[in-house]
Amino acid sequence: MVAAAGRAPAQARGLDAGGWEDAYRNGRLDYYDRLDELARYSLLAGYVRVLAPSTGTSRPRVLDVGAGTGILRGHLDGIGLGEYVGVDLSAAAVAAATARGHAGARFVTGDVASLDLGTFDVIALNEMLYYVAEPETFLARIEACLASAGVLVVSMWRHPGDRSLWRLVDDRFPRIDRVEARNRANPVNRRGWWVSAHRRRDAATLTIDDPA
């Protein structure tokens, strides 16, 4: 996966697997673990918590694509996951994620497009879709990995070019809900994020139980 110019944020353009490796080893992406990133992680985890029961299993399998150092997994504690698999191009990120020691979590180095991981009840695309050179092909692969009653959760930083990506997501995965998150304390993140939840096009009518 390589970011396409004009669609990705400036810091993402042109990064390949080696670029991601350097970025994680040099600490350029440490900001993902800062307080001003909490809003979008909380929304993603909230969607998983509320929507996972609608997938028809009490212990959902979760795939985190572009998992980085495993930050999202930490926000999923207490949900009762059947399995969590985090995939990232960077071996350094995967090593850091594994070192966090999350129970039942497995982190894999590689490109999800070429890995045979089975199907999942929940798939998270967290700040990574604008790094993909061929998003339509990638989303077709994600659809193949999503269980029939599965839920897709997506977070993208608001930037020029994000509307075309959201159209691709919404066309393939009907939207359940979407929320805007902003952190006005940090000038970099004032533009904010869109965080959304989706289902498969062929899924049955979604039933959501109120959380206890």
Coordinates of C-alpha atoms in Angstrom, one line a residue:
M1 CA 0.0 0.0 0.0
V2 CA 1.4 3.4 -1.0
A3 CA -0.3 6.7 -0.5
A4 CA -1.5 8.5 -3.6
A5 CA -0.7 12.2 -4.0
G6 CA -3.7 14.4 -3.7
R7 CA -5.7 12.0 -1.6
A8 CA -3.5 11.5 1.5
P9 CA -2.4 14.0 4.1
A10 CA 1.0 15.5 3.3
Q11 CA 2.9 13.4 5.8
A12 CA 1.6 10.2 4.2
R13 CA 2.4 10.8 0.6
G14 CA 4.9 8.4 -0.9
L15 CA 5.3 6.2 2.1
D16 CA 6.0 2.6 1.4
A17 CA 6.7 -0.3 3.8
G18 CA 10.3 1.0 4.3
G19 CA 9.0 4.5 5.0
W20 CA 6.6 3.3 7.6
E21 CA 9.4 1.3 9.3
D22 CA 11.6 4.4 9.5
A23 CA 8.7 6.5 10.8
Y24 CA 8.0 4.2 13.6
R25 CA 11.7 3.6 14.5
N26 CA 12.4 7.3 14.5
G27 CA 9.4 8.2 16.7
R28 CA 7.7 10.3 14.0
L29 CA 4.3 8.6 14.7
D30 CA 4.5 8.7 18.5
Y31 CA 1.8 11.4 18.5
Y32 CA -0.8 8.7 17.9
D33 CA -0.6 7.9 21.6
R34 CA -1.1 11.5 22.8
L35 CA -4.1 12.8 24.7
D36 CA -5.3 14.8 21.7
E37 CA -5.9 11.6 19.7
L38 CA -8.1 10.2 22.5
A39 CA -11.4 11.4 20.9
R40 CA -11.3 9.3 17.8
Y41 CA -10.0 6.2 19.6
S42 CA -12.9 6.5 22.1
L43 CA -15.4 6.8 19.3
L44 CA -14.0 3.7 17.4
A45 CA -14.0 1.7 20.6
G46 CA -17.5 2.9 21.4
Y47 CA -18.8 1.7 18.1
V48 CA -17.2 -1.7 18.6
R49 CA -18.7 -2.0 22.1
V50 CA -22.2 -1.0 21.0
L51 CA -22.3 -2.7 17.6
A52 CA -20.4 -5.9 18.3
P53 CA -23.5 -7.7 19.8
S54 CA -25.4 -7.1 16.5
T55 CA -22.9 -9.4 14.7
G56 CA -24.5 -12.4 16.2
T57 CA -21.7 -13.5 18.5
S58 CA -20.9 -12.8 22.1
R59 CA -17.1 -12.9 21.4
P60 CA -16.4 -11.1 18.1
R61 CA -13.3 -11.5 16.1
V62 CA -11.7 -8.1 15.4
L63 CA -9.3 -7.1 12.6
D64 CA -7.4 -3.9 13.1
V65 CA -5.9 -2.8 9.7
G66 CA -2.9 -0.5 10.1
A67 CA -2.8 -1.3 13.8
G68 CA 0.4 0.5 14.4
T69 CA 1.6 0.0 18.0
G70 CA -1.7 -1.4 19.2
I71 CA -3.3 1.6 20.7
L72 CA -6.8 0.8 19.6
R73 CA -6.5 -2.6 21.2
G74 CA -6.0 -0.9 24.6
H75 CA -9.3 0.9 24.2
L76 CA -11.1 -2.4 23.6
D77 CA -10.4 -3.9 27.1
G78 CA -13.5 -5.2 28.7
I79 CA -15.5 -5.8 25.5
G80 CA -14.9 -9.6 25.6
L81 CA -13.3 -10.2 22.3
G82 CA -13.0 -13.7 20.9
E83 CA -9.9 -12.7 19.0
Y84 CA -8.1 -9.5 18.0
V85 CA -5.7 -9.5 15.1
G86 CA -3.7 -6.3 14.3
V87 CA -1.9 -6.0 11.0
D88 CA 0.7 -3.4 10.1
L89 CA 3.4 -2.9 7.4
S90 CA 6.0 -2.0 10.0
A91 CA 7.8 -4.7 12.0
A92 CA 8.9 -2.0 14.5
A93 CA 5.2 -1.1 15.1
V94 CA 4.2 -4.7 15.5
A95 CA 7.0 -5.4 17.9
A96 CA 5.9 -2.4 20.0
A97 CA 2.3 -3.5 19.9
T98 CA 3.2 -7.1 20.9
A99 CA 5.2 -5.7 23.8
R100 CA 2.1 -4.1 25.3
G101 CA 1.0 -7.6 26.3
H102 CA -2.7 -7.3 25.5
A103 CA -4.4 -10.6 26.3
G104 CA -5.7 -12.5 23.3
A105 CA -4.1 -10.1 20.8
R106 CA -2.1 -11.2 17.9
F107 CA -0.1 -8.7 15.8
V108 CA 1.1 -9.5 12.2
T109 CA 3.6 -7.7 10.0
G110 CA 2.3 -7.5 6.4
D111 CA -0.2 -6.2 3.9
V112 CA -3.8 -7.4 4.6
A113 CA -4.4 -7.6 0.9
S114 CA -2.0 -10.6 0.7
L115 CA -2.7 -12.3 4.1
D116 CA -5.1 -15.1 4.6
L117 CA -6.6 -14.3 8.0
G118 CA -10.2 -15.6 7.6
T119 CA -13.3 -13.6 8.3
F120 CA -14.0 -11.1 11.1
D121 CA -17.1 -9.8 12.9
V122 CA -15.6 -6.3 13.2
I123 CA -12.9 -4.6 11.0
A124 CA -11.3 -1.3 11.9
L125 CA -9.7 1.0 9.3
N126 CA -8.2 3.6 11.6
E127 CA -6.4 6.5 9.9
M128 CA -5.1 4.3 7.1
L129 CA -7.4 4.3 4.1
Y130 CA -5.8 7.4 2.6
Y131 CA -2.5 5.6 2.5
V132 CA -3.9 3.0 0.0
A133 CA -2.9 3.4 -3.7
E134 CA -6.0 1.5 -5.0
P135 CA -8.8 2.0 -2.4
E136 CA -11.5 0.4 -4.4
T137 CA -9.5 -2.9 -4.7
F138 CA -8.6 -2.6 -1.1
L139 CA -12.2 -2.2 0.1
A140 CA -13.2 -5.2 -2.0
R141 CA -10.7 -7.2 -0.1
I142 CA -12.0 -5.9 3.2
E143 CA -15.5 -6.8 2.2
A144 CA -14.3 -10.4 1.6
C145 CA -12.9 -10.5 5.1
L146 CA -16.1 -9.1 6.8
A147 CA -18.6 -11.6 8.1
S148 CA -22.1 -11.5 6.8
A149 CA -23.4 -9.7 9.8
G150 CA -20.2 -7.9 10.4
V151 CA -19.5 -4.2 11.2
L152 CA -16.8 -2.0 9.7
V153 CA -15.6 1.0 11.7
V154 CA -13.6 3.8 9.9
S155 CA -11.7 6.9 11.1
M156 CA -10.2 9.4 8.7
W157 CA -8.6 12.8 9.4
R158 CA -10.5 15.5 7.6
H159 CA -8.4 16.7 4.7
P160 CA -8.8 17.7 1.0
G161 CA -9.6 14.5 -0.9
D162 CA -11.4 12.7 1.9
R163 CA -14.8 13.1 0.3
S164 CA -13.9 10.8 -2.6
L165 CA -12.7 8.2 -0.1
W166 CA -15.9 8.4 2.0
R167 CA -18.0 7.9 -1.2
L168 CA -16.1 4.7 -1.9
V169 CA -16.7 3.5 1.6
D170 CA -20.4 4.4 1.7
D171 CA -21.0 2.9 -1.7
R172 CA -19.7 -0.5 -0.7
F173 CA -20.6 -0.4 3.0
P174 CA -24.0 1.3 3.9
R175 CA -23.4 3.7 6.8
I176 CA -24.9 3.0 10.2
D177 CA -23.7 6.1 11.9
R178 CA -21.1 8.9 11.6
V179 CA -19.7 11.3 14.1
E180 CA -17.3 14.3 13.8
A181 CA -14.5 14.6 16.4
R182 CA -12.3 17.7 16.9
N183 CA -9.6 18.7 19.3
R184 CA -9.5 22.5 19.4
A185 CA -6.6 22.6 21.8
N186 CA -4.1 21.3 19.2
P187 CA -3.8 23.4 16.0
V188 CA -2.8 20.4 14.0
N189 CA -6.0 18.5 14.9
R190 CA -8.5 21.3 14.8
R191 CA -9.6 20.0 11.4
G192 CA -10.7 16.9 13.2
W193 CA -11.8 13.5 12.1
W194 CA -14.9 11.7 10.8
V195 CA -15.5 8.4 12.5
S196 CA -18.2 6.1 11.2
A197 CA -19.7 2.6 11.4
H198 CA -20.9 0.5 8.4
R199 CA -22.4 -2.8 7.5
R200 CA -22.3 -5.1 4.4
R201 CA -24.6 -4.3 1.5
D202 CA -26.1 -7.8 1.8
A203 CA -26.6 -7.7 5.6
A204 CA -29.9 -8.2 7.2
T205 CA -31.6 -5.3 9.0
L206 CA -29.4 -4.2 11.8
T207 CA -30.7 -4.5 15.4
I208 CA -28.9 -2.6 18.1
D209 CA -29.5 -3.3 21.8
D210 CA -29.0 -0.4 24.2
P211 CA -25.7 -0.9 26.1
A212 CA -26.1 -1.9 29.7

